[in-house]
Amino acid sequence: MQSAMTLSFSQTSSFTRPNHVFGSAASVFSTPKNFRFCGLRRGAFGFSPSNQLSLRSNRIRTQSSGLQVSASASSNGNGNGAPLKSFDYDLIIIGAGVGGHGAALHAVEKGLKTAIIEGDVVGGTCVNRGCVPSKALLAVSGRMRELQNEHHMKSFGLQVSAAGYDRQGIADHANNLATKIRNNLTNSMKALGVDILTGFGSVLGPQKVKYGKDNIITGKDIIIATGSVPFVPKGIEVDGKTVITSDHALKLESVPDWIAIVGSGYIGLEFSDVYTALGSEVTFIEALDQLMPGFDPEISKLAQRVLINPRKIDYHTGVFASKITPAKDGKPVLIELIDAKTKEPKDTLEVDAALIATGRAPFTNGLGLENVNVVTQRGFIPVDERMRVIDGNGTLVPNLYCIGDANGKLMLAHAASAQGISVVEQVSGRDHVLNHLSIPAACFTHPEISMVGLTEPQAKEKGEKAGFKVSVAKTSFKANTKALAENEGEGIAKMIYRPDNGEILGVHIFGLHAADLIHEASNAIALGTRIQDIKLAVHAHPTLSEVLDELFKAAKVESQATTRTGDAKIKLNMKQEDPRRGGDDERQPLVSEDLEDISTRPSSFFENIYVGVLSLLSRVFV
C-alpha cells in the first residue's frame, strides 16, 4: 500500500524544505508551495482498508486557512466503498517493440500493473530487423569509407594500407548488437515487474485480449503497438537471396557487385552507404522526379552532391519497377521499368541483386479489430490526436489506443515510444497531446542528415494560409572549428522560422553528427522556446553544437528576448571558490519571488500553521 498527501499554501511566497524536515517542531523549516509526503499509514486522516481513496480523485480542502490537503492511494475501490470492476491488468500492450517497451516502462513508473504480449521477439522491427542492426552496418561503412579515403587520411598525417573486411564478421557484429539490445529490453521489463506474455495477441472485445491459443486476459486499458513490415509493391517477387527487403539485407549474407535499390528514402540511402563502402555499385530506382523525396529540397540537393554523385551510384527517376524477377539458372535479376506517369515501358535492367526499399506497411491483420468495429485505412488503425482508436462510425473506442507504425502518424521508433508514453500519461489521469512536429528524424549516412518540423515549402504554404511571413537562416560546417579539426567541413544547417515572433518552424542539418545535433532544435520546438531566447544560450567551444548556436544567432527576429536578468527567480548563495580550481563550492538555491533574504523575514501566520501540521503528521509516519 502506498499513499501520498500534498499540502499547499495559497500564499505568494515560496520556500524550499531542508532535508531534516521531519525533525522536531523547533527545527528550522522553510515553507514550500507544494509538499508531498510518502509512507503514510492507511489509518492516517481516516483512510481505512475498507475505504481507500482513488489514485487521482479525492481532495480535502480547508478554505479558511488557504491550506489544501490532497491524499491519494493505490485503490481497488471507488472511494464510496463500492468495488470497481476487476481486471487482470491495468494496462495490456500488444506488441513488444520500442513503442510497447517505452509504454510499459512508463506504466510501471505510474504504478500500473502491466502486461505486454509479443508473438515474435522482444524489440520488434527496430531492434531485430531495423534501426539497431542497420546502425551496426553503418558503423562499419563509416570506418571503411574513412580508411579508403587516402586524401583524408594524409591530411591527418596518417598512412594506412589497403583496408579490407570480413563479411561474416560484419554480419556477426550486427546480429550481436541486436541480441544485446533485445536482452536489455527484456531484462529491463522483467526487473520492473512487467509480465511478458508470449503469443500472438488480438482484441476479443472491450477491455479483453486473447493471446496464444486460448489465453484470455482483461485490462482496464489496451494499447496496440504491432508495428509494421516491409512494403513490397505488386509485380515484385522476393526470394530473400537476390531480391530482398531490408529484413534480409541486414543479415548481409552477400555483397553483390551490382545492386539496384528501389526507393531513395531513408532505408535506400542508408543501404547505399553500406553497399558502396563495401565495394558494390548501386542503381537507384525512384518513382518521383527527384531523389530523396521527403527531405527539404535544399538539403536533398546538397546531399545528392555529397552522398551520390561522387560514389559508384547511378539512378533512374520518374519510373516504376513494374516487375522484378529473381536471379535463377545463371540468369541475373531482371527489372522492368515503366514511366511513372504514362506507364509506358522505359528500360530493362540486369543486376546481381535488388533491394526493395519502398517503405513499410502496418502490421494490423488478425488483431480482431472487427470485434470492436474498427475499420483500417490502407491498413492503418485510425486514431485521434491522443492515440485513441476510432471505430467505423467515427466514434472513439473506449479504453483502446494504438501507437507507432500501426497508426501511421509518424513511422519512427522513437515516435512510437513517445506516443506510448503519452497514452500512459492519459490513462494515469493527466491529459497529454504529443506534438509530432517536435519529433526529430535522422538518416545515418556519412555525413548524416537530420530534420525536425516543416520543410521550407511546407512552412511557406502554412504561412500563406495563416497570414504570416517565413524566413530562413543558414550556417555552414565550414565555419565550425571542431568540424574543420575533423576535416569534415562539408555540411549546412538550415532553420525555417517566423521573423515576427521567433517561432521555430523547422530545422534541417546535413553534416557531421547531424543526428545528434538536431535535438537542441527539437527540444526547443517541443518546449515552445523562441529564437530570441535560445540564441542567448551558451555553447561550449570548440564543439559541433556551435553550428546550431550560429544558426540561432543568424536569425533576424523582430521580438525581443523574453528573459531578463532582473526577472530572475533563483538566487544562489555560493562561495567564491570554483570547484574546478579545487575550492569548496557549495550552492544552496533559495527560491524567492522578490529575492529577499528569507532568513531575516519573520514567520507568517501560515508558516506557524504549517509547522504545527508537520508536527502532527510526523506522529503518523511509519
mmCIF file of C-alpha atoms in Angstrom, residues 227-556:
data_model
loop_
_atom_site.group_PDB
_atom_site.id
_atom_site.type_symbol
_atom_site.label_atom_id
_atom_site.label_comp_id
_atom_site.label_asym_id
_atom_site.label_seq_id
_atom_site.Cartn_x
_atom_site.Cartn_y
_atom_site.Cartn_z
ATOM 1 C CA GLY A 227 4.450 -2.053 -35.783
ATOM 2 C CA SER A 228 4.990 -2.626 -39.493
ATOM 3 C CA VAL A 229 6.570 -4.858 -42.127
ATOM 4 C CA PRO A 230 8.431 -4.050 -45.367
ATOM 5 C CA PHE A 231 6.090 -2.974 -48.161
ATOM 6 C CA VAL A 232 6.579 -4.846 -51.432
ATOM 7 C CA PRO A 233 4.733 -3.456 -54.487
ATOM 8 C CA LYS A 234 2.850 -5.732 -56.853
ATOM 9 C CA GLY A 235 4.890 -7.364 -59.570
ATOM 10 C CA ILE A 236 7.990 -7.794 -57.407
ATOM 11 C CA GLU A 237 8.975 -11.340 -56.455
ATOM 12 C CA VAL A 238 11.074 -11.524 -53.280
ATOM 13 C CA ASP A 239 13.184 -14.658 -52.861
ATOM 14 C CA GLY A 240 15.241 -13.462 -49.887
ATOM 15 C CA LYS A 241 18.508 -14.064 -51.749
ATOM 16 C CA THR A 242 18.761 -11.925 -54.867
ATOM 17 C CA VAL A 243 15.580 -9.884 -54.456
ATOM 18 C CA ILE A 244 15.461 -8.808 -50.838
ATOM 19 C CA THR A 245 13.877 -6.431 -48.343
ATOM 20 C CA SER A 246 15.649 -4.603 -45.540
ATOM 21 C CA ASP A 247 14.891 -7.603 -43.292
ATOM 22 C CA HIS A 248 17.127 -9.776 -45.478
ATOM 23 C CA ALA A 249 19.726 -7.109 -46.232
ATOM 24 C CA LEU A 250 20.570 -6.665 -42.571
ATOM 25 C CA LYS A 251 21.810 -10.249 -42.424
ATOM 26 C CA LEU A 252 24.434 -9.298 -45.050
ATOM 27 C CA GLU A 253 24.539 -12.801 -46.498
ATOM 28 C CA SER A 254 26.275 -11.397 -49.590
ATOM 29 C CA VAL A 255 27.777 -8.228 -51.007
ATOM 30 C CA PRO A 256 26.713 -8.130 -54.687
ATOM 31 C CA ASP A 257 28.839 -6.420 -57.305
ATOM 32 C CA TRP A 258 25.827 -4.516 -58.596
ATOM 33 C CA ILE A 259 22.630 -3.960 -56.643
ATOM 34 C CA ALA A 260 19.547 -1.977 -57.593
ATOM 35 C CA ILE A 261 17.791 -0.187 -54.744
ATOM 36 C CA VAL A 262 14.121 0.556 -55.348
ATOM 37 C CA GLY A 263 13.361 3.738 -53.393
ATOM 38 C CA SER A 264 15.677 6.567 -52.324
ATOM 39 C CA GLY A 265 14.253 7.407 -48.918
ATOM 40 C CA TYR A 266 15.863 6.749 -45.535
ATOM 41 C CA ILE A 267 16.214 2.988 -45.982
ATOM 42 C CA GLY A 268 17.543 3.169 -49.523
ATOM 43 C CA LEU A 269 20.050 5.905 -48.721
ATOM 44 C CA GLU A 270 21.458 4.121 -45.690
ATOM 45 C CA PHE A 271 21.917 0.842 -47.564
ATOM 46 C CA SER A 272 23.553 2.648 -50.483
ATOM 47 C CA ASP A 273 26.062 3.974 -47.949
ATOM 48 C CA VAL A 274 26.762 0.437 -46.686
ATOM 49 C CA TYR A 275 26.979 -1.282 -50.071
ATOM 50 C CA THR A 276 29.178 1.323 -51.779
ATOM 51 C CA ALA A 277 31.580 1.339 -48.818
ATOM 52 C CA LEU A 278 31.908 -2.424 -49.182
ATOM 53 C CA GLY A 279 32.574 -2.170 -52.939
ATOM 54 C CA SER A 280 29.175 -2.569 -54.610
ATOM 55 C CA GLU A 281 27.840 -0.481 -57.448
ATOM 56 C CA VAL A 282 24.361 0.875 -56.786
ATOM 57 C CA THR A 283 21.490 1.914 -59.048
ATOM 58 C CA PHE A 284 18.595 3.842 -57.521
ATOM 59 C CA ILE A 285 15.098 3.424 -58.948
ATOM 60 C CA GLU A 286 12.849 6.279 -57.813
ATOM 61 C CA ALA A 287 9.196 6.778 -58.806
ATOM 62 C CA LEU A 288 9.250 10.534 -58.202
ATOM 63 C CA ASP A 289 11.054 13.059 -60.388
ATOM 64 C CA GLN A 290 13.871 13.630 -57.902
ATOM 65 C CA LEU A 291 15.900 11.569 -55.499
ATOM 66 C CA MET A 292 15.390 11.767 -51.744
ATOM 67 C CA PRO A 293 11.725 12.831 -51.672
ATOM 68 C CA GLY A 294 10.519 13.952 -48.286
ATOM 69 C CA PHE A 295 13.729 15.780 -47.436
ATOM 70 C CA ASP A 296 13.970 19.555 -47.588
ATOM 71 C CA PRO A 297 14.787 20.302 -51.270
ATOM 72 C CA GLU A 298 17.910 22.326 -50.485
ATOM 73 C CA ILE A 299 19.246 19.639 -48.147
ATOM 74 C CA SER A 300 18.383 16.978 -50.710
ATOM 75 C CA LYS A 301 20.326 18.819 -53.424
ATOM 76 C CA LEU A 302 23.457 19.137 -51.290
ATOM 77 C CA ALA A 303 23.217 15.574 -50.008
ATOM 78 C CA GLN A 304 22.973 14.267 -53.554
ATOM 79 C CA ARG A 305 26.149 16.138 -54.447
ATOM 80 C CA VAL A 306 27.997 14.539 -51.498
ATOM 81 C CA LEU A 307 26.351 11.144 -50.961
ATOM 82 C CA ILE A 308 25.501 10.071 -54.503
ATOM 83 C CA ASN A 309 27.377 11.843 -57.277
ATOM 84 C CA PRO A 310 30.985 11.047 -56.145
ATOM 85 C CA ARG A 311 30.168 7.413 -55.406
ATOM 86 C CA LYS A 312 29.520 4.402 -57.606
ATOM 87 C CA ILE A 313 25.842 5.244 -57.832
ATOM 88 C CA ASP A 314 23.596 5.946 -60.797
ATOM 89 C CA TYR A 315 19.863 6.406 -60.795
ATOM 90 C CA HIS A 316 16.598 6.370 -62.712
ATOM 91 C CA THR A 317 13.912 8.820 -61.591
ATOM 92 C CA GLY A 318 10.265 9.081 -62.598
ATOM 93 C CA VAL A 319 9.988 5.340 -63.171
ATOM 94 C CA PHE A 320 8.321 2.338 -61.537
ATOM 95 C CA ALA A 321 9.834 -1.116 -61.227
ATOM 96 C CA SER A 322 6.755 -2.853 -62.647
ATOM 97 C CA LYS A 323 8.273 -6.324 -62.463
ATOM 98 C CA ILE A 324 11.332 -7.774 -60.760
ATOM 99 C CA THR A 325 12.341 -11.397 -61.300
ATOM 100 C CA PRO A 326 14.941 -13.034 -59.014
ATOM 101 C CA ALA A 327 18.154 -14.465 -60.420
ATOM 102 C CA LYS A 328 17.986 -18.181 -61.261
ATOM 103 C CA ASP A 329 19.541 -20.722 -63.573
ATOM 104 C CA GLY A 330 22.536 -18.476 -64.080
ATOM 105 C CA LYS A 331 20.436 -15.519 -65.197
ATOM 106 C CA PRO A 332 20.675 -12.144 -63.442
ATOM 107 C CA VAL A 333 17.902 -10.262 -61.670
ATOM 108 C CA LEU A 334 15.602 -8.689 -64.275
ATOM 109 C CA ILE A 335 13.966 -5.321 -63.574
ATOM 110 C CA GLU A 336 11.361 -3.925 -65.965
ATOM 111 C CA LEU A 337 10.930 -0.139 -65.717
ATOM 112 C CA ILE A 338 7.899 1.875 -66.810
ATOM 113 C CA ASP A 339 7.249 5.599 -66.858
ATOM 114 C CA ALA A 340 5.628 6.618 -63.555
ATOM 115 C CA LYS A 341 3.118 8.892 -65.312
ATOM 116 C CA THR A 342 2.382 7.338 -68.696
ATOM 117 C CA LYS A 343 3.047 3.724 -67.650
ATOM 118 C CA GLU A 344 4.910 3.225 -70.936
ATOM 119 C CA PRO A 345 7.869 0.782 -70.895
ATOM 120 C CA LYS A 346 11.157 2.605 -70.345
ATOM 121 C CA ASP A 347 14.015 0.195 -69.803
ATOM 122 C CA THR A 348 15.102 -3.222 -68.548
ATOM 123 C CA LEU A 349 17.939 -3.652 -66.083
ATOM 124 C CA GLU A 350 20.028 -6.759 -65.395
ATOM 125 C CA VAL A 351 21.680 -6.658 -61.967
ATOM 126 C CA ASP A 352 23.118 -9.063 -59.410
ATOM 127 C CA ALA A 353 20.578 -8.191 -56.704
ATOM 128 C CA ALA A 354 17.694 -5.865 -55.922
ATOM 129 C CA LEU A 355 16.776 -4.323 -52.579
ATOM 130 C CA ILE A 356 13.161 -3.252 -52.164
ATOM 131 C CA ALA A 357 13.179 -0.087 -50.044
ATOM 132 C CA THR A 358 9.721 1.253 -50.881
ATOM 133 C CA GLY A 359 8.649 1.916 -47.314
ATOM 134 C CA ARG A 360 6.733 -0.069 -44.728
ATOM 135 C CA ALA A 361 3.176 -1.283 -44.283
ATOM 136 C CA PRO A 362 1.302 -1.516 -40.949
ATOM 137 C CA PHE A 363 1.050 -4.949 -39.352
ATOM 138 C CA THR A 364 -2.603 -4.956 -38.335
ATOM 139 C CA ASN A 365 -4.095 -8.104 -39.855
ATOM 140 C CA GLY A 366 -5.578 -10.628 -37.433
ATOM 141 C CA LEU A 367 -5.810 -8.226 -34.496
ATOM 142 C CA GLY A 368 -9.550 -8.780 -34.009
ATOM 143 C CA LEU A 369 -10.348 -5.170 -34.835
ATOM 144 C CA GLU A 370 -13.718 -6.254 -36.221
ATOM 145 C CA ASN A 371 -14.686 -7.228 -32.674
ATOM 146 C CA VAL A 372 -14.699 -3.543 -31.723
ATOM 147 C CA ASN A 373 -16.000 -2.295 -35.090
ATOM 148 C CA VAL A 374 -12.682 -0.776 -36.203
ATOM 149 C CA VAL A 375 -12.034 -0.470 -39.938
ATOM 150 C CA THR A 376 -8.442 0.150 -41.034
ATOM 151 C CA GLN A 377 -7.495 2.774 -43.616
ATOM 152 C CA ARG A 378 -4.930 1.344 -46.025
ATOM 153 C CA GLY A 379 -4.045 -0.992 -43.183
ATOM 154 C CA PHE A 380 -3.543 1.766 -40.614
ATOM 155 C CA ILE A 381 -5.655 1.922 -37.470
ATOM 156 C CA PRO A 382 -7.408 5.318 -37.292
ATOM 157 C CA VAL A 383 -6.692 7.301 -34.121
ATOM 158 C CA ASP A 384 -7.218 10.836 -32.851
ATOM 159 C CA GLU A 385 -4.528 13.202 -31.564
ATOM 160 C CA ARG A 386 -4.448 11.296 -28.269
ATOM 161 C CA MET A 387 -3.906 7.912 -29.978
ATOM 162 C CA ARG A 388 -7.441 6.819 -29.085
ATOM 163 C CA VAL A 389 -8.774 4.326 -31.623
ATOM 164 C CA ILE A 390 -11.701 5.423 -33.798
ATOM 165 C CA ASP A 391 -14.273 2.852 -34.957
ATOM 166 C CA GLY A 392 -16.059 2.575 -38.300
ATOM 167 C CA ASN A 393 -18.727 5.047 -37.197
ATOM 168 C CA GLY A 394 -16.218 7.724 -36.278
ATOM 169 C CA THR A 395 -16.698 7.082 -32.564
ATOM 170 C CA LEU A 396 -13.900 6.615 -30.055
ATOM 171 C CA VAL A 397 -13.472 3.043 -28.829
ATOM 172 C CA PRO A 398 -13.322 3.268 -25.026
ATOM 173 C CA ASN A 399 -10.027 2.258 -23.381
ATOM 174 C CA LEU A 400 -8.376 1.269 -26.693
ATOM 175 C CA TYR A 401 -5.285 3.029 -28.071
ATOM 176 C CA CYS A 402 -2.897 2.475 -30.961
ATOM 177 C CA ILE A 403 0.688 3.736 -31.180
ATOM 178 C CA GLY A 404 3.604 3.566 -33.590
ATOM 179 C CA ASP A 405 3.724 2.401 -37.189
ATOM 180 C CA ALA A 406 0.301 0.747 -36.885
ATOM 181 C CA ASN A 407 -1.415 4.156 -36.763
ATOM 182 C CA GLY A 408 0.737 5.749 -39.490
ATOM 183 C CA LYS A 409 1.102 9.166 -37.864
ATOM 184 C CA LEU A 410 4.902 9.120 -37.889
ATOM 185 C CA MET A 411 6.644 5.830 -38.654
ATOM 186 C CA LEU A 412 9.686 6.177 -36.427
ATOM 187 C CA ALA A 413 10.664 4.014 -33.450
ATOM 188 C CA HIS A 414 11.130 6.947 -31.080
ATOM 189 C CA ALA A 415 7.806 8.405 -32.196
ATOM 190 C CA ALA A 416 6.150 5.126 -31.205
ATOM 191 C CA SER A 417 7.778 5.294 -27.790
ATOM 192 C CA ALA A 418 6.720 8.922 -27.342
ATOM 193 C CA GLN A 419 3.158 8.057 -28.304
ATOM 194 C CA GLY A 420 3.160 5.184 -25.821
ATOM 195 C CA ILE A 421 4.341 7.434 -23.006
ATOM 196 C CA SER A 422 1.683 9.974 -23.968
ATOM 197 C CA VAL A 423 -1.029 7.304 -23.720
ATOM 198 C CA VAL A 424 0.200 6.181 -20.301
ATOM 199 C CA GLU A 425 0.038 9.771 -19.118
ATOM 200 C CA GLN A 426 -3.594 9.865 -20.195
ATOM 201 C CA VAL A 427 -4.656 6.602 -18.585
ATOM 202 C CA SER A 428 -2.884 7.766 -15.429
ATOM 203 C CA GLY A 429 -5.145 10.797 -15.270
ATOM 204 C CA ARG A 430 -3.020 13.506 -16.908
ATOM 205 C CA ASP A 431 -4.146 14.765 -20.291
ATOM 206 C CA HIS A 432 -1.333 14.836 -22.805
ATOM 207 C CA VAL A 433 -1.175 15.569 -26.532
ATOM 208 C CA LEU A 434 2.071 14.841 -28.351
ATOM 209 C CA ASN A 435 3.396 17.482 -30.749
ATOM 210 C CA HIS A 436 4.538 15.374 -33.697
ATOM 211 C CA LEU A 437 6.203 18.383 -35.337
ATOM 212 C CA SER A 438 8.720 18.352 -32.481
ATOM 213 C CA ILE A 439 9.823 14.764 -33.155
ATOM 214 C CA PRO A 440 13.174 14.624 -34.993
ATOM 215 C CA ALA A 441 14.202 12.206 -37.719
ATOM 216 C CA ALA A 442 17.628 11.194 -38.978
ATOM 217 C CA CYS A 443 19.295 9.367 -41.836
ATOM 218 C CA PHE A 444 22.595 7.826 -40.721
ATOM 219 C CA THR A 445 24.593 8.191 -43.907
ATOM 220 C CA HIS A 446 28.113 9.617 -43.937
ATOM 221 C CA PRO A 447 27.648 12.550 -43.401
ATOM 222 C CA GLU A 448 24.317 12.315 -41.611
ATOM 223 C CA ILE A 449 21.041 14.076 -42.354
ATOM 224 C CA SER A 450 18.580 15.154 -39.671
ATOM 225 C CA MET A 451 15.420 17.205 -39.515
ATOM 226 C CA VAL A 452 12.581 18.327 -37.301
ATOM 227 C CA GLY A 453 9.414 20.255 -38.102
ATOM 228 C CA LEU A 454 8.465 21.602 -41.519
ATOM 229 C CA THR A 455 10.457 21.816 -44.740
ATOM 230 C CA GLU A 456 10.802 25.232 -46.352
ATOM 231 C CA PRO A 457 7.997 24.607 -48.910
ATOM 232 C CA GLN A 458 5.694 23.290 -46.185
ATOM 233 C CA ALA A 459 6.384 26.276 -43.949
ATOM 234 C CA LYS A 460 5.765 28.772 -46.742
ATOM 235 C CA GLU A 461 2.494 27.086 -47.628
ATOM 236 C CA LYS A 462 1.425 27.242 -43.996
ATOM 237 C CA GLY A 463 2.463 30.879 -43.775
ATOM 238 C CA GLU A 464 0.433 31.816 -46.827
ATOM 239 C CA LYS A 465 -2.673 30.191 -45.392
ATOM 240 C CA ALA A 466 -2.237 31.597 -41.880
ATOM 241 C CA GLY A 467 -1.017 35.025 -42.964
ATOM 242 C CA PHE A 468 2.495 35.174 -41.515
ATOM 243 C CA LYS A 469 5.934 35.616 -43.056
ATOM 244 C CA VAL A 470 8.540 32.871 -43.170
ATOM 245 C CA SER A 471 12.298 33.443 -43.051
ATOM 246 C CA VAL A 472 15.293 31.135 -43.441
ATOM 247 C CA ALA A 473 18.654 31.181 -41.652
ATOM 248 C CA LYS A 474 21.655 29.068 -42.639
ATOM 249 C CA THR A 475 25.102 28.294 -41.360
ATOM 250 C CA SER A 476 27.932 26.133 -42.687
ATOM 251 C CA PHE A 477 30.021 23.431 -41.074
ATOM 252 C CA LYS A 478 32.982 25.017 -42.846
ATOM 253 C CA ALA A 479 32.855 27.788 -40.235
ATOM 254 C CA ASN A 480 32.938 25.358 -37.316
ATOM 255 C CA THR A 481 36.278 24.729 -35.622
ATOM 256 C CA LYS A 482 35.504 21.170 -34.476
ATOM 257 C CA ALA A 483 34.294 20.141 -37.936
ATOM 258 C CA LEU A 484 37.432 21.568 -39.525
ATOM 259 C CA ALA A 485 39.608 19.751 -36.969
ATOM 260 C CA GLU A 486 37.950 16.535 -38.140
ATOM 261 C CA ASN A 487 38.388 17.556 -41.806
ATOM 262 C CA GLU A 488 34.603 17.241 -42.099
ATOM 263 C CA GLY A 489 33.594 20.742 -43.155
ATOM 264 C CA GLU A 490 31.043 19.588 -45.725
ATOM 265 C CA GLY A 491 27.566 20.394 -44.488
ATOM 266 C CA ILE A 492 24.989 23.024 -43.623
ATOM 267 C CA ALA A 493 22.322 23.724 -41.018
ATOM 268 C CA LYS A 494 19.110 25.436 -42.046
ATOM 269 C CA MET A 495 16.308 26.896 -39.937
ATOM 270 C CA ILE A 496 12.865 27.973 -41.086
ATOM 271 C CA TYR A 497 11.193 30.387 -38.683
ATOM 272 C CA ARG A 498 8.712 33.203 -38.170
ATOM 273 C CA PRO A 499 10.529 36.561 -38.016
ATOM 274 C CA ASP A 500 7.611 38.259 -36.261
ATOM 275 C CA ASN A 501 7.660 36.146 -33.086
ATOM 276 C CA GLY A 502 10.723 33.895 -33.315
ATOM 277 C CA GLU A 503 8.832 30.596 -33.585
ATOM 278 C CA ILE A 504 10.971 27.778 -34.980
ATOM 279 C CA LEU A 505 9.059 26.018 -37.765
ATOM 280 C CA GLY A 506 11.725 23.569 -38.885
ATOM 281 C CA VAL A 507 15.439 22.772 -38.702
ATOM 282 C CA HIS A 508 17.396 20.648 -41.190
ATOM 283 C CA ILE A 509 21.030 19.597 -40.842
ATOM 284 C CA PHE A 510 23.401 17.831 -43.203
ATOM 285 C CA GLY A 511 26.844 17.208 -41.808
ATOM 286 C CA LEU A 512 28.990 15.501 -39.206
ATOM 287 C CA HIS A 513 26.864 14.086 -36.342
ATOM 288 C CA ALA A 514 23.737 15.813 -37.621
ATOM 289 C CA ALA A 515 21.618 13.138 -35.923
ATOM 290 C CA ASP A 516 22.944 14.221 -32.527
ATOM 291 C CA LEU A 517 22.815 17.955 -33.183
ATOM 292 C CA ILE A 518 19.130 18.075 -34.125
ATOM 293 C CA HIS A 519 17.873 17.554 -30.581
ATOM 294 C CA GLU A 520 18.548 21.085 -29.412
ATOM 295 C CA ALA A 521 16.165 22.271 -32.115
ATOM 296 C CA SER A 522 13.566 19.557 -31.497
ATOM 297 C CA ASN A 523 13.513 20.299 -27.775
ATOM 298 C CA ALA A 524 13.128 24.000 -28.498
ATOM 299 C CA ILE A 525 10.098 23.279 -30.674
ATOM 300 C CA ALA A 526 8.639 20.898 -28.088
ATOM 301 C CA LEU A 527 9.031 23.422 -25.274
ATOM 302 C CA GLY A 528 7.916 26.393 -27.338
ATOM 303 C CA THR A 529 11.266 28.153 -26.903
ATOM 304 C CA ARG A 530 11.663 31.122 -29.216
ATOM 305 C CA ILE A 531 14.793 32.019 -31.160
ATOM 306 C CA GLN A 532 15.292 35.303 -29.314
ATOM 307 C CA ASP A 533 15.652 33.311 -26.085
ATOM 308 C CA ILE A 534 17.655 30.288 -27.237
ATOM 309 C CA LYS A 535 20.182 32.459 -29.088
ATOM 310 C CA LEU A 536 21.337 33.692 -25.656
ATOM 311 C CA ALA A 537 22.277 30.150 -24.576
ATOM 312 C CA VAL A 538 25.989 29.347 -24.208
ATOM 313 C CA HIS A 539 27.623 26.515 -26.155
ATOM 314 C CA ALA A 540 30.998 25.005 -25.302
ATOM 315 C CA HIS A 541 33.846 25.842 -27.658
ATOM 316 C CA PRO A 542 35.036 24.215 -29.795
ATOM 317 C CA THR A 543 32.094 21.845 -30.372
ATOM 318 C CA LEU A 544 29.787 20.939 -33.224
ATOM 319 C CA SER A 545 26.917 22.354 -31.165
ATOM 320 C CA GLU A 546 28.159 25.795 -32.192
ATOM 321 C CA VAL A 547 26.712 25.088 -35.628
ATOM 322 C CA LEU A 548 23.292 25.448 -34.017
ATOM 323 C CA ASP A 549 24.469 28.383 -31.925
ATOM 324 C CA GLU A 550 25.478 30.266 -35.065
ATOM 325 C CA LEU A 551 22.238 29.227 -36.751
ATOM 326 C CA PHE A 552 20.109 30.736 -33.998
ATOM 327 C CA LYS A 553 22.209 33.889 -33.944
ATOM 328 C CA ALA A 554 21.858 34.274 -37.717
ATOM 329 C CA ALA A 555 18.085 34.576 -37.448
ATOM 330 C CA LYS A 556 16.562 38.070 -37.663
#
